[in-house]
């Protein structure tokens, strides 16, 4: 594991997950499984790979399964051990974080992503921090946040958001940047707009759920100004940091899947399944049997 200039991260998981109802009626969206592990575990593993170990989860109602997922399950572990099921047992135990490194706070009302991040302010204190949205899953050789922390260190510290190019017709689904100068994978961010109409969008570069932010963001989030959809938007607070601090978009190497959306989620299962050596062949055979790729 790398040692990281960024020590802490926020994972906001207080959203209602309405696009996945009824699956998310009694279970948090972040517990949806891609191949064999829940979205939340991918997020945590990505942060660990980037050298970040202290994580605050901003949760809401019905989210206790998330806490249970990162805790011992004594009965299950004892049963697996007595039956000699060492593989499944280590899959459980290896996923546990070091004790005391995870904290949980409640966003009492789902007022928006910006508000959820603001709820983590006391835990973060006055240091730069990462934010990962677990429903944005990135398939990459080098985990996305690790790439971003390396870029952060190489540029001497800045606000950095993961960016990807999207079709212009889809800009109204995303936060979109107004780009300035670019160097290698970093693009200067001159403006940020949440969910702009394709006709007025300043570019087609959209912000994905990966952020490295300076603590000054809390000052703007604390103003609790509502934006698109009547929610307190992280994008709006980030826009207020522009001009005051260096701010870049980072064109990560990898493929992002929007697992908050049903088609994106299905695609993630296929892509992550195909990326597993032991699953690739049977999956390819199955897709061929469905006639995928033929007219
Ligand atoms: P989404 O925009 O995907 O919203 O949130 P959602 O409520 O989770 O899902 P839908 O749109 O109703 O299906 C993006 C991220 O922000 C968090 C979510 O948990 C998710 O990680 N979020 C959003 C909060 O923590 N609090 C909020 O008030 C809103």
XYZ file of C-alpha atoms and ligand atoms in Angstrom:
324
model
C 0.000 0.000 0.000
C 1.291 3.493 -0.802
C 1.788 6.185 1.836
C -0.519 8.976 0.932
C -0.541 12.742 1.266
C -4.281 12.321 1.742
C -5.177 10.536 4.956
C -8.938 10.836 5.201
C -11.924 10.203 2.982
C -15.665 10.724 3.014
C -18.050 8.184 1.520
C -21.545 9.691 1.301
C -24.150 6.944 1.395
C -27.249 8.762 2.587
C -29.057 9.009 -0.757
C -32.486 7.436 -1.164
C -31.561 5.292 -4.171
C -34.976 5.826 -5.752
C -33.845 4.608 -9.172
C -33.364 1.126 -7.754
C -36.648 0.729 -5.917
C -37.903 -1.741 -4.821
C -34.407 -3.304 -4.459
C -33.363 -0.419 -2.216
C -36.482 -0.310 -0.067
C -34.904 -2.125 2.899
C -31.318 -2.340 1.663
C -28.957 0.523 0.855
C -28.029 1.035 -2.783
C -24.378 0.749 -1.827
C -24.939 -2.891 -0.833
C -25.875 -3.803 -4.426
C -23.442 -6.442 -5.595
C -21.122 -6.328 -8.568
C -19.913 -9.902 -9.164
C -19.275 -10.911 -5.546
C -18.909 -7.825 -3.417
C -21.032 -4.805 -2.644
C -20.339 -1.417 -4.179
C -19.257 -0.079 -0.800
C -16.448 -2.629 -0.595
C -15.047 -1.565 -3.953
C -15.022 2.035 -2.701
C -13.172 1.107 0.481
C -10.646 -1.086 -1.366
C -9.965 1.762 -3.794
C -9.295 4.150 -0.920
C -7.032 1.648 0.839
C -5.071 1.192 -2.396
C -4.555 4.968 -2.449
C -3.082 4.828 1.067
C -6.181 6.278 2.753
C -7.358 4.391 5.807
C -9.501 6.772 7.825
C -12.964 6.889 6.355
C -16.150 8.595 7.415
C -19.393 7.215 6.072
C -22.220 9.707 5.936
C -25.216 7.446 6.289
C -28.972 7.786 6.515
C -31.866 5.644 7.635
C -31.846 1.947 6.651
C -28.075 1.905 6.296
C -27.077 -0.394 9.175
C -26.178 -3.182 6.715
C -23.201 -1.032 5.694
C -21.840 -0.963 9.239
C -22.456 -4.688 9.628
C -20.573 -5.359 6.421
C -17.371 -3.966 7.937
C -17.761 -5.743 11.274
C -17.046 -9.281 12.455
C -19.848 -11.802 11.943
C -18.851 -14.174 14.738
C -21.422 -16.917 14.145
C -20.718 -17.061 10.434
C -16.946 -16.961 10.914
C -17.065 -19.719 13.581
C -19.251 -21.904 11.342
C -16.956 -21.459 8.332
C -13.933 -22.227 10.486
C -15.470 -25.391 11.969
C -16.309 -26.575 8.447
C -12.800 -25.831 7.169
C -14.071 -23.301 4.609
C -10.898 -21.265 4.631
C -11.439 -19.406 1.297
C -14.813 -17.865 2.219
C -13.564 -17.195 5.744
C -10.605 -15.165 4.547
C -12.850 -13.310 2.054
C -14.818 -12.141 5.101
C -11.948 -11.370 7.421
C -9.725 -9.713 4.802
C -12.454 -7.153 4.090
C -12.409 -5.872 7.672
C -10.811 -2.471 8.270
C -8.288 -1.826 11.034
C -10.248 -1.207 14.241
C -11.181 2.406 14.851
C -10.438 3.595 11.306
C -14.059 3.871 10.181
C -16.568 6.278 11.640
C -20.210 6.777 10.794
C -22.338 9.872 11.012
C -25.915 10.489 9.967
C -27.135 12.961 7.430
C -30.478 13.422 9.093
C -32.256 14.618 5.970
C -31.198 13.883 2.363
C -30.596 17.525 1.451
C -28.075 16.734 -1.262
C -24.528 15.505 -1.812
C -22.984 18.827 -0.734
C -24.849 18.662 2.554
C -23.755 15.037 3.079
C -20.099 16.007 2.647
C -20.572 18.976 5.009
C -21.811 16.537 7.676
C -18.261 15.088 7.739
C -16.536 18.431 8.503
C -15.574 17.765 12.142
C -13.993 14.444 11.289
C -11.981 15.921 8.422
C -10.776 19.012 10.292
C -8.373 21.242 8.407
C -6.740 18.920 5.895
C -7.252 17.899 2.281
C -9.488 14.868 1.895
C -10.913 12.474 -0.665
C -14.557 11.817 -1.522
C -15.703 8.652 -3.274
C -19.266 8.051 -4.457
C -19.620 4.271 -4.362
C -22.179 4.122 -7.144
C -19.503 5.365 -9.553
C -17.397 2.277 -10.090
C -14.151 2.522 -12.067
C -12.515 -0.485 -13.696
C -8.814 0.360 -13.955
C -5.386 -1.247 -13.800
C -4.324 1.331 -11.217
C -7.263 2.188 -8.942
C -8.727 5.588 -9.815
C -8.155 7.282 -6.450
C -4.561 6.060 -6.379
C -4.018 7.743 -9.767
C -5.568 10.924 -8.384
C -3.462 10.952 -5.206
C -0.349 10.490 -7.346
C -1.437 13.425 -9.529
C -2.143 15.463 -6.370
C 1.372 14.809 -5.089
C 2.972 15.475 -8.481
C 1.306 18.903 -8.803
C 2.131 19.922 -5.251
C -1.471 19.863 -3.970
C -4.714 21.099 -5.541
C -8.403 20.377 -5.674
C -8.785 17.545 -8.178
C -11.927 15.937 -9.584
C -12.081 12.842 -11.795
C -13.434 13.711 -15.243
C -14.735 11.786 -18.241
C -16.023 12.787 -21.656
C -19.761 12.194 -22.129
C -22.075 12.566 -25.159
C -23.321 16.168 -25.364
C -26.934 14.985 -25.171
C -26.181 13.712 -21.633
C -24.684 16.825 -20.028
C -27.899 17.478 -18.112
C -27.191 14.355 -16.016
C -23.786 15.473 -14.725
C -21.632 18.203 -13.241
C -19.759 19.678 -16.219
C -16.472 21.602 -16.196
C -15.424 24.618 -18.204
C -11.876 23.603 -19.148
C -8.807 25.798 -19.334
C -5.215 24.800 -20.085
C -4.358 21.141 -19.917
C -1.122 19.285 -19.176
C -0.899 15.506 -19.374
C -3.964 14.153 -17.554
C -4.719 17.400 -15.678
C -7.094 20.030 -17.063
C -7.492 23.386 -15.375
C -11.082 23.905 -14.202
C -12.293 27.442 -14.947
C -15.969 26.853 -14.291
C -18.334 24.176 -13.001
C -22.044 23.777 -13.715
C -24.374 21.154 -12.295
C -26.546 19.369 -14.873
C -26.451 21.987 -17.672
C -28.701 21.760 -20.690
C -26.666 20.367 -23.659
C -27.203 23.669 -25.517
C -25.367 25.718 -22.876
C -22.967 23.158 -21.390
C -19.430 24.646 -21.378
C -17.922 21.287 -22.454
C -18.695 17.577 -22.435
C -16.241 16.836 -19.622
C -18.254 15.542 -16.697
C -17.198 15.175 -13.081
C -17.335 11.616 -11.766
C -17.680 10.593 -8.135
C -13.989 10.973 -7.267
C -12.748 14.132 -5.582
C -9.741 15.435 -3.677
C -10.787 18.623 -1.935
C -9.271 21.274 0.285
C -10.988 21.843 3.635
C -12.008 25.393 2.628
C -14.880 23.733 0.755
C -16.693 23.415 4.107
C -16.952 27.196 4.364
C -19.023 27.244 1.162
C -20.986 24.100 1.958
C -21.869 25.636 5.330
C -23.806 28.378 3.543
C -26.293 25.669 2.585
C -27.286 27.289 -0.685
C -29.574 25.096 -2.737
C -28.940 24.525 -6.433
C -30.084 22.087 -9.128
C -33.018 19.945 -7.984
C -33.423 22.065 -4.826
C -30.458 20.180 -3.285
C -27.288 21.479 -1.658
C -24.855 20.599 -4.423
C -21.174 19.799 -4.002
C -20.597 21.195 -7.494
C -21.847 24.654 -6.466
C -19.491 24.805 -3.478
C -16.584 23.633 -5.642
C -17.420 26.371 -8.143
C -16.939 28.916 -5.359
C -13.423 27.613 -4.693
C -12.406 28.330 -8.291
C -10.086 31.272 -8.649
C -9.111 31.004 -4.974
C -7.223 27.724 -5.163
C -5.717 25.554 -7.920
C -8.418 23.274 -9.310
C -8.000 20.525 -11.890
C -9.976 17.868 -13.661
C -8.112 14.576 -13.902
C -8.596 12.324 -16.925
C -8.034 9.014 -15.146
C -7.137 5.833 -17.025
C -10.049 3.424 -16.688
C -13.726 2.880 -17.413
C -16.397 4.337 -15.180
C -19.761 2.678 -14.625
C -22.728 4.556 -13.183
C -24.097 1.888 -10.858
C -26.805 4.259 -9.636
C -28.457 3.609 -12.990
C -29.831 0.184 -13.947
C -28.114 -0.105 -17.328
C -24.825 1.178 -15.899
C -25.087 -1.346 -13.093
C -25.700 -4.243 -15.500
C -22.738 -3.111 -17.608
C -20.527 -3.041 -14.503
C -21.451 -6.623 -13.650
C -20.604 -7.758 -17.171
C -17.324 -5.819 -17.365
C -16.123 -6.770 -13.873
C -17.141 -10.405 -14.528
C -15.225 -10.457 -17.817
C -12.208 -8.983 -16.012
C -12.057 -12.050 -13.739
C -9.929 -14.739 -15.373
C -12.046 -17.591 -13.941
C -15.311 -16.098 -15.223
C -14.351 -14.752 -18.597
C -14.727 -17.899 -20.682
C -18.157 -19.023 -19.426
C -19.463 -15.463 -19.698
C -18.194 -15.039 -23.267
C -19.733 -18.401 -24.189
C -23.026 -17.333 -22.670
C -23.050 -14.020 -24.527
C -22.247 -15.782 -27.777
C -25.144 -18.180 -27.136
C -27.407 -15.133 -26.827
C -26.187 -13.965 -30.214
C -24.541 -10.854 -28.742
C -22.499 -9.078 -31.402
C -24.488 -10.580 -34.298
C -27.237 -8.699 -36.091
P -27.493 10.188 -6.266
O -27.594 11.419 -7.054
O -27.190 8.928 -6.983
O -28.842 10.036 -5.435
O -26.421 10.434 -5.127
P -29.420 8.809 -4.669
O -30.455 9.326 -3.730
O -28.338 7.985 -4.020
O -30.087 7.890 -5.784
P -31.408 8.140 -6.701
O -31.027 9.228 -7.667
O -32.551 8.509 -5.799
O -31.612 6.813 -7.353
C -25.032 10.418 -5.392
C -24.300 10.114 -4.094
O -24.589 11.090 -3.104
C -25.100 10.501 -1.930
C -25.667 9.164 -2.389
O -25.709 8.232 -1.318
C -24.690 8.760 -3.480
O -23.511 8.187 -2.921
N -26.121 11.413 -1.365
C -27.007 12.049 -2.173
C -26.153 11.623 -0.003
O -25.335 11.036 0.770
N -27.066 12.491 0.511
C -27.962 13.143 -0.270
O -28.774 13.920 0.258
C -27.935 12.904 -1.656
